[in-house]
Structure formats: structure tokens, C-alpha cells
PDB file of C-alpha atoms in Angstrom:
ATOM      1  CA  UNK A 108      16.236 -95.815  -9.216  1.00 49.00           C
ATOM      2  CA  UNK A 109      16.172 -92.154  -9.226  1.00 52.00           C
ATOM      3  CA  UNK A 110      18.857 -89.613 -10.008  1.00 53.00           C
ATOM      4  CA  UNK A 111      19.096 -88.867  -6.792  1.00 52.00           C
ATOM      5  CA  UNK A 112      19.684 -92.467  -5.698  1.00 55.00           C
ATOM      6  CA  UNK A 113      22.157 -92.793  -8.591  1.00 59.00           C
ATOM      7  CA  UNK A 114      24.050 -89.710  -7.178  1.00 54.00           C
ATOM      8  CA  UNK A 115      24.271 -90.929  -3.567  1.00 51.00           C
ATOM      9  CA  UNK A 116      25.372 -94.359  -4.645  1.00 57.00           C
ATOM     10  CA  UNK A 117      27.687 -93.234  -7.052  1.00 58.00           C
ATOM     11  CA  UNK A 118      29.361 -90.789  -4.100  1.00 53.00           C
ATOM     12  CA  UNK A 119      29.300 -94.330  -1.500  1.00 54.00           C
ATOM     13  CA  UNK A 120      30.908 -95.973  -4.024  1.00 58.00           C
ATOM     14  CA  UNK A 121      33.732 -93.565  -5.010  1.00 60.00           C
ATOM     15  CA  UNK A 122      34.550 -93.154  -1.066  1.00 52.00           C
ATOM     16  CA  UNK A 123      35.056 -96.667  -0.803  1.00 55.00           C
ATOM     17  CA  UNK A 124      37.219 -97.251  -4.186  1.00 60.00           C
ATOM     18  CA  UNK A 125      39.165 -93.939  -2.896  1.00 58.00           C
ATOM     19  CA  UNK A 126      39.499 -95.213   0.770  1.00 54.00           C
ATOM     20  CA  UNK A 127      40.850 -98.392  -0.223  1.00 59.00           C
ATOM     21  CA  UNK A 128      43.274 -97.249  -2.871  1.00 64.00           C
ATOM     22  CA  UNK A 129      44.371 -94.804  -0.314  1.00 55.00           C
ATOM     23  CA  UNK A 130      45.356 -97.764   1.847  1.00 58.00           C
ATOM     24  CA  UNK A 131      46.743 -99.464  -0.885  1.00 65.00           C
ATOM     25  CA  UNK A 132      48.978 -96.251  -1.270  1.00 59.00           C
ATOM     26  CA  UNK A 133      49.296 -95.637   1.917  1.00 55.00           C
ATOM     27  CA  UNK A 134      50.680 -99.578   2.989  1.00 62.00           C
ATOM     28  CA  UNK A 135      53.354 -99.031  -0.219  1.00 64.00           C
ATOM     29  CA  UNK A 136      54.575 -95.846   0.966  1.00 61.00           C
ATOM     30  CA  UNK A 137      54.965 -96.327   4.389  1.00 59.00           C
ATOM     31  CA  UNK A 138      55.756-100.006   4.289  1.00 61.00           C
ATOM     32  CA  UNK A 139      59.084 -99.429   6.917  1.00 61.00           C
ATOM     33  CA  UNK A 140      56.293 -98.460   9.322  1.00 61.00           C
ATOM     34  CA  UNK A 141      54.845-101.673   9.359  1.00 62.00           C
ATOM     35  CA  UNK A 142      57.768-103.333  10.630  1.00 65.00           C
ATOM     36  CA  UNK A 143      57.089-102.293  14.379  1.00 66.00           C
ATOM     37  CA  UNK A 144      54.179-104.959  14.019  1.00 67.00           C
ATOM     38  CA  UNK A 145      57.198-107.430  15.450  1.00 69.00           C
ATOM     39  CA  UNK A 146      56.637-104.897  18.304  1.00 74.00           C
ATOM     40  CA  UNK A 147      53.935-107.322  19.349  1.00 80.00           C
ATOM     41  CA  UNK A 148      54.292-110.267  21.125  1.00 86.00           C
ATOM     42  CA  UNK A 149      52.035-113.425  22.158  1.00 90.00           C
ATOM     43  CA  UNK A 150      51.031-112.066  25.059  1.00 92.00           C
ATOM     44  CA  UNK A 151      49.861-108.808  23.702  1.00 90.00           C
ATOM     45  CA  UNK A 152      47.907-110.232  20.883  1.00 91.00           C
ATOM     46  CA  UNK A 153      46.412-112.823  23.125  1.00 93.00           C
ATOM     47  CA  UNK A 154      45.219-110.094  25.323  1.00 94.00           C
ATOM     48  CA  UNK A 155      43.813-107.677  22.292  1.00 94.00           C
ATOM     49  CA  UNK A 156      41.864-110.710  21.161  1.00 94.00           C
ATOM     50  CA  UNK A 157      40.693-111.874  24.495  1.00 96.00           C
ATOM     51  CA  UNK A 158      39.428-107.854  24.418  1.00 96.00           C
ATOM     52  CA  UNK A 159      37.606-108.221  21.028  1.00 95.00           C
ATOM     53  CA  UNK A 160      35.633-111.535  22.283  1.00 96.00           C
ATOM     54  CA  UNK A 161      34.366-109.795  25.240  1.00 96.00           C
ATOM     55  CA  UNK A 162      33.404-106.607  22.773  1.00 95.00           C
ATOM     56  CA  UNK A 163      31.688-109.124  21.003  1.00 95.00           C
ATOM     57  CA  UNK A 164      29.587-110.467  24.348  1.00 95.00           C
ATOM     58  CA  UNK A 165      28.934-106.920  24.847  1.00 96.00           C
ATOM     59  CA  UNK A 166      27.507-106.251  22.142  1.00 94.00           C
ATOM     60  CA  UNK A 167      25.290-109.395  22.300  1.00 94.00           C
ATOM     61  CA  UNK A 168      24.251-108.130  25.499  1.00 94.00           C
ATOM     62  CA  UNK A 169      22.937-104.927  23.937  1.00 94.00           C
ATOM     63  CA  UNK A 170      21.312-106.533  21.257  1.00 93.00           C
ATOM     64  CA  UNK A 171      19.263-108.718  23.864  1.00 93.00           C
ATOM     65  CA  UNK A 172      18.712-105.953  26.544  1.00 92.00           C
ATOM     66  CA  UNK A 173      17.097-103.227  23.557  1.00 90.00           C
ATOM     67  CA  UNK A 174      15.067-105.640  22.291  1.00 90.00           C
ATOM     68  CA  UNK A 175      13.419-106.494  25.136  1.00 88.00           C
ATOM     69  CA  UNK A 176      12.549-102.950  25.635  1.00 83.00           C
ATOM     70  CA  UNK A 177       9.515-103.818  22.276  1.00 83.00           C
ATOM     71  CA  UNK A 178       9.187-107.449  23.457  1.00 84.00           C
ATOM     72  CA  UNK A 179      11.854-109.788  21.815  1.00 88.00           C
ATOM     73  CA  UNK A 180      13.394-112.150  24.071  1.00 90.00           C
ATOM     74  CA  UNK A 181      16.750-113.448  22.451  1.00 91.00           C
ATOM     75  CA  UNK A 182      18.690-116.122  23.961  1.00 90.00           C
ATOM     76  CA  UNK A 183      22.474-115.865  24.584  1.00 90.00           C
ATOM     77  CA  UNK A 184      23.210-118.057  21.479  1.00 90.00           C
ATOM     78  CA  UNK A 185      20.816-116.575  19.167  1.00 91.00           C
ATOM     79  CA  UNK A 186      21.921-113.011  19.933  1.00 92.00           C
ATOM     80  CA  UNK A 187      25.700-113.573  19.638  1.00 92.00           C
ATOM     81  CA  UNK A 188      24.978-115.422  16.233  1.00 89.00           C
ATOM     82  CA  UNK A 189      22.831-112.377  15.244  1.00 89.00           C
ATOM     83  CA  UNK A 190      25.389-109.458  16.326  1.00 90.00           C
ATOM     84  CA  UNK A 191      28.678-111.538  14.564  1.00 87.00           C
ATOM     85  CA  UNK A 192      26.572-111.895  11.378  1.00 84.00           C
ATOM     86  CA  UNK A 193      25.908-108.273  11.797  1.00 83.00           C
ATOM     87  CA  UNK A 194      29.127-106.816  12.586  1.00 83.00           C
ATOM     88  CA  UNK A 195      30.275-109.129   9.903  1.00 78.00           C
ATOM     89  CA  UNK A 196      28.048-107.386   7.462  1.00 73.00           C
ATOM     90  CA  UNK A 197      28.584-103.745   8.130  1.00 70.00           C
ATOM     91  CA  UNK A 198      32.628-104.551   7.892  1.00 71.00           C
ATOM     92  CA  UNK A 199      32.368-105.995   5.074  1.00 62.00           C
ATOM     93  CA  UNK A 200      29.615-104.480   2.782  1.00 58.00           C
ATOM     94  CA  UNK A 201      28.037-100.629   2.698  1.00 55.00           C
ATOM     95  CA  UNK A 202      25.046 -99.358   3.881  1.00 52.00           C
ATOM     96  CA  UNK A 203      24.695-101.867   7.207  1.00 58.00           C
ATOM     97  CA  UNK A 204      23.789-104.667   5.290  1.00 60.00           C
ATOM     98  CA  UNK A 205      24.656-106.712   7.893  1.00 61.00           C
ATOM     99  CA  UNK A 206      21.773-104.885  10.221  1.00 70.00           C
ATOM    100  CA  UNK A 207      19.543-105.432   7.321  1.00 72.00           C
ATOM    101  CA  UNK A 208      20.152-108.917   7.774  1.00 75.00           C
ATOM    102  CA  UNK A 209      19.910-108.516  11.335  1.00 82.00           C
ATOM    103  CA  UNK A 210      15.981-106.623  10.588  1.00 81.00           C
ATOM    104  CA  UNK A 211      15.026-109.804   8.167  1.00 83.00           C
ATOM    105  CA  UNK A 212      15.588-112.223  10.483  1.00 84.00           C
ATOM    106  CA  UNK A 213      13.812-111.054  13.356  1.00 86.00           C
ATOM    107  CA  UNK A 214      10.585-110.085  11.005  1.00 85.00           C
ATOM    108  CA  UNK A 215      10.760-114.168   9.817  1.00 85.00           C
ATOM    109  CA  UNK A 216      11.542-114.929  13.529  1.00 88.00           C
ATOM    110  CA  UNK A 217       9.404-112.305  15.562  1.00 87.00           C
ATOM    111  CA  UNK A 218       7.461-110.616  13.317  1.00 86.00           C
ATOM    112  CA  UNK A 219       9.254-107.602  14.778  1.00 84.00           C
ATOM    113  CA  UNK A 220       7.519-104.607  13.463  1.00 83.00           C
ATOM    114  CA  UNK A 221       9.811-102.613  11.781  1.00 81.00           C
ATOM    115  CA  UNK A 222       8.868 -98.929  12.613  1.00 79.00           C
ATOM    116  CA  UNK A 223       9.438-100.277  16.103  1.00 81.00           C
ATOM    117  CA  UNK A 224      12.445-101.944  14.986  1.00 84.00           C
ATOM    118  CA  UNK A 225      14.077 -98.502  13.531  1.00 80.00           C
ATOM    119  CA  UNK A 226      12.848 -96.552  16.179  1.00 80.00           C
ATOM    120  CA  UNK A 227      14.562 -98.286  19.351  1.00 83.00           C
ATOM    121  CA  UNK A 228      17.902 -98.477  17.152  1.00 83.00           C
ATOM    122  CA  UNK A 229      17.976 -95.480  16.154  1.00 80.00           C
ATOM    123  CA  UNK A 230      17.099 -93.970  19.676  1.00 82.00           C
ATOM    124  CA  UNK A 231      20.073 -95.692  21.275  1.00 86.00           C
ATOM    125  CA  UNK A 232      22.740 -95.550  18.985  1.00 83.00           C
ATOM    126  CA  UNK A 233      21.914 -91.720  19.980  1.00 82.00           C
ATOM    127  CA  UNK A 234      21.276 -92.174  23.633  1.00 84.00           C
ATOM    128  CA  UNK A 235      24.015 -94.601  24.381  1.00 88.00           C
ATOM    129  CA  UNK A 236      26.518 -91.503  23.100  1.00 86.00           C
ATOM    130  CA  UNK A 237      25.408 -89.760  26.163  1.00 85.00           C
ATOM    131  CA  UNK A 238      27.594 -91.987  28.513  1.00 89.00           C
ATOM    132  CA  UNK A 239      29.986 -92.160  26.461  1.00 89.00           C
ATOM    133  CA  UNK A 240      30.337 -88.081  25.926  1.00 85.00           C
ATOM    134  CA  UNK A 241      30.307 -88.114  30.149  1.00 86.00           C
ATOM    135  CA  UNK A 242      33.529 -89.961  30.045  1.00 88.00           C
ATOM    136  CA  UNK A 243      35.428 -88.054  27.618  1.00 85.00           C
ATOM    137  CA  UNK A 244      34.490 -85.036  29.392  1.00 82.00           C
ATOM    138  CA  UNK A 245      35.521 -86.023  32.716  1.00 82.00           C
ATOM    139  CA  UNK A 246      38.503 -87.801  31.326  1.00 82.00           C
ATOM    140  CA  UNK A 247      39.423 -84.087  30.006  1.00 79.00           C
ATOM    141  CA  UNK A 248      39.010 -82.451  33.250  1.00 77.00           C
ATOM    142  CA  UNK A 249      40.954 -84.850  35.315  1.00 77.00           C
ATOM    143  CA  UNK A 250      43.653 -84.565  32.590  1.00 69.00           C
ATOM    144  CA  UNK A 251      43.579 -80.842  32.118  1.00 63.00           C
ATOM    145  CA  UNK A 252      43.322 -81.021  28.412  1.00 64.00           C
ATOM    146  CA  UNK A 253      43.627 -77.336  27.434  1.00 65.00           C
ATOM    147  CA  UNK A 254      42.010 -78.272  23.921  1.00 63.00           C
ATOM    148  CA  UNK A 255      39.209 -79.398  25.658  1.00 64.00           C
ATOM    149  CA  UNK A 256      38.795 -76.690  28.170  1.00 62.00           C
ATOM    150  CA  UNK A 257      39.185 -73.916  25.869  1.00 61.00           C
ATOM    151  CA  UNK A 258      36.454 -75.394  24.028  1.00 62.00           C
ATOM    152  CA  UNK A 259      34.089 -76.027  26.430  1.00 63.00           C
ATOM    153  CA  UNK A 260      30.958 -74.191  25.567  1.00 65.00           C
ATOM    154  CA  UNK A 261      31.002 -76.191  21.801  1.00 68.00           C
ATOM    155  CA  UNK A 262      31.275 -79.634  24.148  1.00 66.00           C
ATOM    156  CA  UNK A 263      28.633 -78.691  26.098  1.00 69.00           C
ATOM    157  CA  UNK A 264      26.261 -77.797  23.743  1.00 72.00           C
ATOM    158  CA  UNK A 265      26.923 -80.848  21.536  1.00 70.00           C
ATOM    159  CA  UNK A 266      25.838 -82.909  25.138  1.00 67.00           C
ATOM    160  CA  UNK A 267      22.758 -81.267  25.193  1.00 71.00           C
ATOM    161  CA  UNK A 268      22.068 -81.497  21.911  1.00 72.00           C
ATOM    162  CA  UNK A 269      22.479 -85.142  22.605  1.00 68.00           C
ATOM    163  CA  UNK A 270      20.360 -85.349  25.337  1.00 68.00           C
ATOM    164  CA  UNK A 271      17.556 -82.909  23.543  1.00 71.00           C
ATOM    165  CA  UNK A 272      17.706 -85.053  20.535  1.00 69.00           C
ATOM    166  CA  UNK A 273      17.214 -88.190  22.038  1.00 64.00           C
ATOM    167  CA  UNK A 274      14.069 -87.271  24.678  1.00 65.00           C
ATOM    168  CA  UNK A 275      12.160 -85.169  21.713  1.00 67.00           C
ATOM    169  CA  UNK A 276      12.478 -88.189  19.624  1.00 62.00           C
ATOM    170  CA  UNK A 277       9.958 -90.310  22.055  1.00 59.00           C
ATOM    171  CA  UNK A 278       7.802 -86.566  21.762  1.00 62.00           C
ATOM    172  CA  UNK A 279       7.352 -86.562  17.698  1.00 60.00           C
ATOM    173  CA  UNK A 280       3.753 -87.796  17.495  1.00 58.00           C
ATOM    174  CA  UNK A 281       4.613 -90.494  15.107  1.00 53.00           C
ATOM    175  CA  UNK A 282       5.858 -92.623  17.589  1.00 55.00           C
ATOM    176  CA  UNK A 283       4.043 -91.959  19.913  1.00 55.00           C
ATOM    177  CA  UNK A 284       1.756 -94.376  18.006  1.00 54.00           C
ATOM    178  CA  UNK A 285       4.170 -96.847  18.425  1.00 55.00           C
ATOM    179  CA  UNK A 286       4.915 -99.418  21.342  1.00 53.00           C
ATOM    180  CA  UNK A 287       8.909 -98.341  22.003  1.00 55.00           C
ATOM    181  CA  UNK A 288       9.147 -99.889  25.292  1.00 56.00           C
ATOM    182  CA  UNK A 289      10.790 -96.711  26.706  1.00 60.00           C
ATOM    183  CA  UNK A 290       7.602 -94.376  27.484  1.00 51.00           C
ATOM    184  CA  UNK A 291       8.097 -94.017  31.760  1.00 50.00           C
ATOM    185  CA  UNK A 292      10.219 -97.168  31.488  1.00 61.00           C
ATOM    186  CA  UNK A 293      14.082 -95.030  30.331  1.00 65.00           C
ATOM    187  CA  UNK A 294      14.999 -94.930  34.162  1.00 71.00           C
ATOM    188  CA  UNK A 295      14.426 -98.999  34.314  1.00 78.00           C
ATOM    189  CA  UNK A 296      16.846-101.845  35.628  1.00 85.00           C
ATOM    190  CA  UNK A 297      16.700-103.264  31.760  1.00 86.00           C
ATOM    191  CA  UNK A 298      18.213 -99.489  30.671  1.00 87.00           C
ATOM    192  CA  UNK A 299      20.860 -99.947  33.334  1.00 90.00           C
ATOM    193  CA  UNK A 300      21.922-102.703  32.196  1.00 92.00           C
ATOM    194  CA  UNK A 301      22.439-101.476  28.321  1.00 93.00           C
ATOM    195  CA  UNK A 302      24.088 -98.584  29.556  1.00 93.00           C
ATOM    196  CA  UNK A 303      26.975-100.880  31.923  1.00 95.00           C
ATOM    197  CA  UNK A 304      27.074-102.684  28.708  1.00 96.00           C
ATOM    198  CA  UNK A 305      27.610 -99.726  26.753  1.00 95.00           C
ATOM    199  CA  UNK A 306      30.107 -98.081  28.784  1.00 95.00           C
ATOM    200  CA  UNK A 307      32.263-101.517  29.042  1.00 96.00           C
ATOM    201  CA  UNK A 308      32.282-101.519  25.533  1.00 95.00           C
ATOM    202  CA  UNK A 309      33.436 -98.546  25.078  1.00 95.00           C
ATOM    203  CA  UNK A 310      36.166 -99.002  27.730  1.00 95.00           C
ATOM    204  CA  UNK A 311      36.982-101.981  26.165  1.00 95.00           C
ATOM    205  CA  UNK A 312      37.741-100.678  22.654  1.00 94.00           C
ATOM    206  CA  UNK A 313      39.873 -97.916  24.109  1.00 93.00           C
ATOM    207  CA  UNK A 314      41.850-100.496  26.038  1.00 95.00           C
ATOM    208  CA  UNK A 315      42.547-102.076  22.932  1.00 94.00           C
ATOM    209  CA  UNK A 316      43.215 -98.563  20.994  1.00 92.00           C
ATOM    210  CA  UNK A 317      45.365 -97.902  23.493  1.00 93.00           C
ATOM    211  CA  UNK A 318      47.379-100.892  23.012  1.00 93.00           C
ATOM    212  CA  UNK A 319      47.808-100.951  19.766  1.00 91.00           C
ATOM    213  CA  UNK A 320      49.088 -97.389  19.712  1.00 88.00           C
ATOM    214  CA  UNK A 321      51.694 -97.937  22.614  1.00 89.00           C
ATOM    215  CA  UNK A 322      52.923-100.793  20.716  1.00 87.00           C
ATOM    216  CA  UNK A 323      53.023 -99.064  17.079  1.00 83.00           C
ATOM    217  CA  UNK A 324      54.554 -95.817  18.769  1.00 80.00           C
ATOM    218  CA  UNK A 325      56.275 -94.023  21.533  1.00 80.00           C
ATOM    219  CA  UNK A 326      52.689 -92.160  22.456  1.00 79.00           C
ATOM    220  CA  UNK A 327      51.422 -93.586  25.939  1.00 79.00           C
ATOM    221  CA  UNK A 328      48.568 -92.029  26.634  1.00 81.00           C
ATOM    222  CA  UNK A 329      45.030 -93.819  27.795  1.00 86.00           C
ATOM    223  CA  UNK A 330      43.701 -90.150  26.721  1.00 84.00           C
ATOM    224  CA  UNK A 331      43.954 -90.360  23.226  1.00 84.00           C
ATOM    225  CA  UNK A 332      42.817 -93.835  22.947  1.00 87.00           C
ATOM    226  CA  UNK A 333      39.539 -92.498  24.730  1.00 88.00           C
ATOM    227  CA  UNK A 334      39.536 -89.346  22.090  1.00 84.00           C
ATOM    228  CA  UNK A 335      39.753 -92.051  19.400  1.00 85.00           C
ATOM    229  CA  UNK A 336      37.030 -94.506  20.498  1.00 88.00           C
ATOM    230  CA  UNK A 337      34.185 -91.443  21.433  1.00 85.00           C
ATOM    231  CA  UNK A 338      35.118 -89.553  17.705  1.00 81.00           C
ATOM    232  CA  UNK A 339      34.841 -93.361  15.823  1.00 81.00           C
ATOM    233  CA  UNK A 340      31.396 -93.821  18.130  1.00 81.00           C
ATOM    234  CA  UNK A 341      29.590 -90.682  16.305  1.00 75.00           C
ATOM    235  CA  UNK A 342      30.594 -92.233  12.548  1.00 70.00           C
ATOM    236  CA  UNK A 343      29.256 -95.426  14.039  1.00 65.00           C
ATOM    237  CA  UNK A 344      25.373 -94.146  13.636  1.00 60.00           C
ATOM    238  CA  UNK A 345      25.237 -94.410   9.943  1.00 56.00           C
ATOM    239  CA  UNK A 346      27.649 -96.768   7.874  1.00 53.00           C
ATOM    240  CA  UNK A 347      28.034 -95.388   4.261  1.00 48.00           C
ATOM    241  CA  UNK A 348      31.147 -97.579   3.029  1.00 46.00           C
ATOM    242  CA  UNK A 349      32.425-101.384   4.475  1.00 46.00           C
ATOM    243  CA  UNK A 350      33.129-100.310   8.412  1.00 46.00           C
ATOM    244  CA  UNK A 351      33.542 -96.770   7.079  1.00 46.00           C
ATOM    245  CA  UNK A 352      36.291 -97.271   5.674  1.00 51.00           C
ATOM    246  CA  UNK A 353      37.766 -93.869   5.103  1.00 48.00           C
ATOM    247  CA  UNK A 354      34.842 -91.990   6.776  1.00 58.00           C
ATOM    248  CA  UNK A 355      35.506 -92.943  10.330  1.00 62.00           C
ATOM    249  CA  UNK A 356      39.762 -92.224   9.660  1.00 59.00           C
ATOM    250  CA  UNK A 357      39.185 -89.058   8.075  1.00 63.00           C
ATOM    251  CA  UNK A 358      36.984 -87.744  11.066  1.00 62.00           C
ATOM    252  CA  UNK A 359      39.633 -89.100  13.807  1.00 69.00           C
ATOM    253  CA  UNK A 360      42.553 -86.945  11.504  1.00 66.00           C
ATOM    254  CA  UNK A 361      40.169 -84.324  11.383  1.00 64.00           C
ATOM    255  CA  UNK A 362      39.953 -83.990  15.323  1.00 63.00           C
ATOM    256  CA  UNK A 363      44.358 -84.635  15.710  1.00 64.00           C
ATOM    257  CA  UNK A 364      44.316 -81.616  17.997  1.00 62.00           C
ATOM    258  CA  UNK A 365      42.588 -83.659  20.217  1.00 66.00           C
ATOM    259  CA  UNK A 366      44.015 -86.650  20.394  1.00 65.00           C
ATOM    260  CA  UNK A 367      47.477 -86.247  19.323  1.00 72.00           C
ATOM    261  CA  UNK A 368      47.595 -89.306  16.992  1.00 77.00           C
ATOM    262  CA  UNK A 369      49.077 -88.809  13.688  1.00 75.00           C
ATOM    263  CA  UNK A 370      47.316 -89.564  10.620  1.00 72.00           C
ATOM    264  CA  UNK A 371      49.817 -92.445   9.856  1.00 75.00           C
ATOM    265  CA  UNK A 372      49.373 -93.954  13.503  1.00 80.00           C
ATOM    266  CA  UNK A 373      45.567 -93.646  12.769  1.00 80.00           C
ATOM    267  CA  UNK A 374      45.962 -95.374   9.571  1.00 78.00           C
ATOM    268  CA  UNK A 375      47.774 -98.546  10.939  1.00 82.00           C
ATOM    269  CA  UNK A 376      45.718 -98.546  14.291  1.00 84.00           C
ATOM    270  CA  UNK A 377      42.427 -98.885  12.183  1.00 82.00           C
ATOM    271  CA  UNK A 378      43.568-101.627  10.384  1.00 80.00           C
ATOM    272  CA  UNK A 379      45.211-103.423  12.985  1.00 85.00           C
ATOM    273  CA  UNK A 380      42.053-102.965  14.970  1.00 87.00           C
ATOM    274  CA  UNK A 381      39.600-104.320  11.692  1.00 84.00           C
ATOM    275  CA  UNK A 382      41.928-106.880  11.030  1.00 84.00           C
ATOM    276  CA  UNK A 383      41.536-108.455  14.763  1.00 89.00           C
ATOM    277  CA  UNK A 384      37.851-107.668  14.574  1.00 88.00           C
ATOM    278  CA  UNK A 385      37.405-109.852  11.606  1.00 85.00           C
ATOM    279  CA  UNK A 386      39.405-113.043  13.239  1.00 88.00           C
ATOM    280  CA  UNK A 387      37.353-112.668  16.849  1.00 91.00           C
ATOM    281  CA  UNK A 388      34.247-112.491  14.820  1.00 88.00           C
ATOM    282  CA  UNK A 389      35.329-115.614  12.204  1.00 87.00           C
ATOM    283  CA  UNK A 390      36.633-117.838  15.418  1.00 90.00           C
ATOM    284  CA  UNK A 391      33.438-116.737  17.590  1.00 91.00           C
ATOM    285  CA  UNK A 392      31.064-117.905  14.302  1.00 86.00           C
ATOM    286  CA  UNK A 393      32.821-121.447  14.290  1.00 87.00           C
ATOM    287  CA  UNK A 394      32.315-122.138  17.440  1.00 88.00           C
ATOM    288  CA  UNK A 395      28.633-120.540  17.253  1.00 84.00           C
ATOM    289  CA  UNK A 396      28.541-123.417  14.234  1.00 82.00           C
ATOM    290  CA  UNK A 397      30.233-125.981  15.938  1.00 80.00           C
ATOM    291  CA  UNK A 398      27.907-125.417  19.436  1.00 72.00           C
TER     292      UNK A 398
END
């Protein structure tokens, strides 16, 4: 391992410790906070799990739609086993372990080649932010948000930068060497699909933002809880500490002009929301088990 390496783990490492502590802290300090959890009732948990089980069949259907685009046909069962032991990972360990458990077991399985592999992962966790971007601006216009508006030009650029990113990628002439799946085939029934997938998803999660927030707080608006979900959805692409921990809460504070949630509210909505994420994905591997 070179310095370099040393550095860059060393820096992973000391976010993480850091991150957790500061929950640690955090939890202590603000303890009286964390009474409004009796704020929830059976009904509202049931639904905010019932929520994380269908992001989880979303998620499988992703994982099956991409890889068909380079020639891997998973079944249902096999691809929900694959994307809880997965998510699993990358919640609970640095550096998406869990996809690089995801990558060795389709090479044993498929013999999936991995420049392939990185490429069509890589290329969608990008594209699929297109979508996403669509909906937060158009969620902005229809609700007038003046933060929004007056920055318009930055939003605009970042979409395009999106969209340039993403199309040059299939240009570079490395890959070009490579079967992707997507050459005259992005405008396909099997993209369509992803994308309805995607968007759900994304829906989904905000529903469940959303309810966590108007439970935790007197803040009711579906707005923020899209804000949230599209910020959290950029930190997704690369996973530098256990679910990014501390990365993807310090963006979301970063942006609070946006979406109006304190950094508290933040704090407890993350971990509410990990916390259920973790008990969908523990039942959903039983029964995966059991089945």
C-alpha cells in the first residue's frame, strides 16, 4: 500500500470514527428530541416499512433490468437476494463492499466481465439522476421556490452537465471496445422500464422522508422531502464511509436553504430512515432464506 492509499484510508476512516461519535454526541445532547418517536403509531410504521419493502423490489428491478442491457438474465429471487446483500454491505461497511460482493458473485456466476460490469453501473447511477433532477425542477416551479428560481442558471447547467456527462461516456474510445448494451439501444422498452423503476424509487423514499419528518416535526411539506431524497441521490454514486454516514448528512445541512430542514431534524430523519432500512432488509433476507 502506497502513501497515497494510506492517506485516503486514513481520511475514510477518520470520517467514519468522527460521524459516529458525532451521533453519539449528538443522541446525548439532544436526547428530549427523541421523545417525539412516541409520535409514531402502528399504522405509520407499518406503512414506512411496507414503503422500504417495495424500495427494496425496486431496486431488484433495477438490478435485473441493467444487467440485461450486457446479457445477464437474473431471476426475481436471485436479484432480490443480490441487492439486500448489497445494500446490506454498503450500510454497513465502507467503500461499497457490499457491491463488491455483488461484482464477485456474478464473475463466479456469469463470468460477467468486469470493465462491462463498471461501465453500465457507473453510467446509470449518472443517467438515472437525470429523472430524478426533472422532478425536483418541476416540483420547484409548481411550488414557486424562490431559492430555486433565483438560482436557475447553476440548476440548469448542473442538468446538462448531467446529460453531457453521461452520453460522452458511451463516446470515450475505451468503451467503445466494450459490449455496454446501450449503443442505439438507450431509447429501448428495457431503459423504460429502469427509468419507471427509478423514478418510483425515488418517489418512494421521499414518501417515506416525508413521513418521518411530519411525524418528528411541525414541517409539512412533500417539498423538502423531495429536496432531501435528490441531494442524498448525488452522495449515493460513491460510498466512502458505512451508508455515508456523515457524508450524505453533511451535504443535506449544507443545502438547508433549500429544503428547510434543520440539521437536528436531518440528524434524526437519517437514522430513523437507516434504522428501518436495516429491519426491511434483515426480514426480506429471512424470508429470501426461508423461500
Amino acid at each position: 500500500m502506497n502513501i497515497s492509499s494510506k492517506v485516503v484510508n486514513f481520511l475514510k476512516v477518520t470520517v467514519l470514527v468522527s460521524s459516529l461519535l458525532y451521533f453519539g454526541y449528538f443522541i446525548f445532547k439532544n436526547f428530549e428530541q427523541f421523545k417525539n418517536f412516541s409520535n409514531f403509531n402502528i399504522q405509520t410504521i407499518a406503512i414506512l416499512l411496507s414503503l422500504k419493502f417495495i424500495n427494496i423490489y425496486l431496486l431488484s428491478n433495477l438490478n435485473i433490468f441493467i444487467l440485461k442491457n450486457i446479457g445477464i438474465n437474473l431471476k426475481n429471487t436471485e436479484s432480490i437476494k443480490l441487492t439486500v446483500r448489497n445494500t446490506l454491505g454498503n450500510l454497513s461497511s465502507p467503500l461499497k463492499l457490499g457491491s463488491g460482493y455483488k461484482l464477485s458473485y456474478l464473475k463466479e456466476k456469469y463470468d460477467i466481465k468486469i470493465n462491462e460490469y463498471l461501465f453500465i453501473t457507473t453510467f446509470y447511477s449518472i443517467f438515472n439522476l437525470i429523472p430524478i433532477f426533472l422532478i425536483f425542477l418541476i416540483y420547484s416551479f409548481l411550488g414557486n421556490q424562490k431559492t430555486i428560481l433565483n438560482n436557475l442558471i447553476i440548476m440548469f447547467l448542473i442538468f446538462f452537465g448531467l446529460v453531457f456527462t453521461t452520453f460522452s461516456i458511451q463516446k470515450l474510445p475505451y468503451f467503445k471496445k466494450i459490449n455496454t448494451g446501450l449503443s442505439k439501444k438507450l431509447i429501448s422498452k428495457n431503459n423504460l422500464i429502469i427509468q419507471i423503476n427509478n423514478i418510483l424509487f425515488f418517489l418512494s423514499s421521499s414518501i417515506i422522508v416525508y413521513l418521518i419528518v411530519i411525524n418528528l416535526s411541525n414541517i409539512d411539506s412533500f417539498y423538502s422531502s423531495i429536496s432531501y431524497n435528490f441531494l442524498g441521490s448525488f452522495v449515493n454514486i460513491v460510498n466512502l464511509t458505512p451508508g455515508n454516514i456523515g457524508i450524505k448528512e453533511g451535504l443535506i445541512i449544507s443545502f438547508n436553504n433549500i429544503h428547510k430542514i434543520g440539521f437536528d431534524l436531518v440528524i434524526i430523519t437519517s437514522f430513523v430512515e437507516r434504522f428501518l432500512s436495516l429491519i426491511a432488509l434483515f426480514v426480506t433476507q429471512i424470508i429470501v432464506r426461508n423461500n
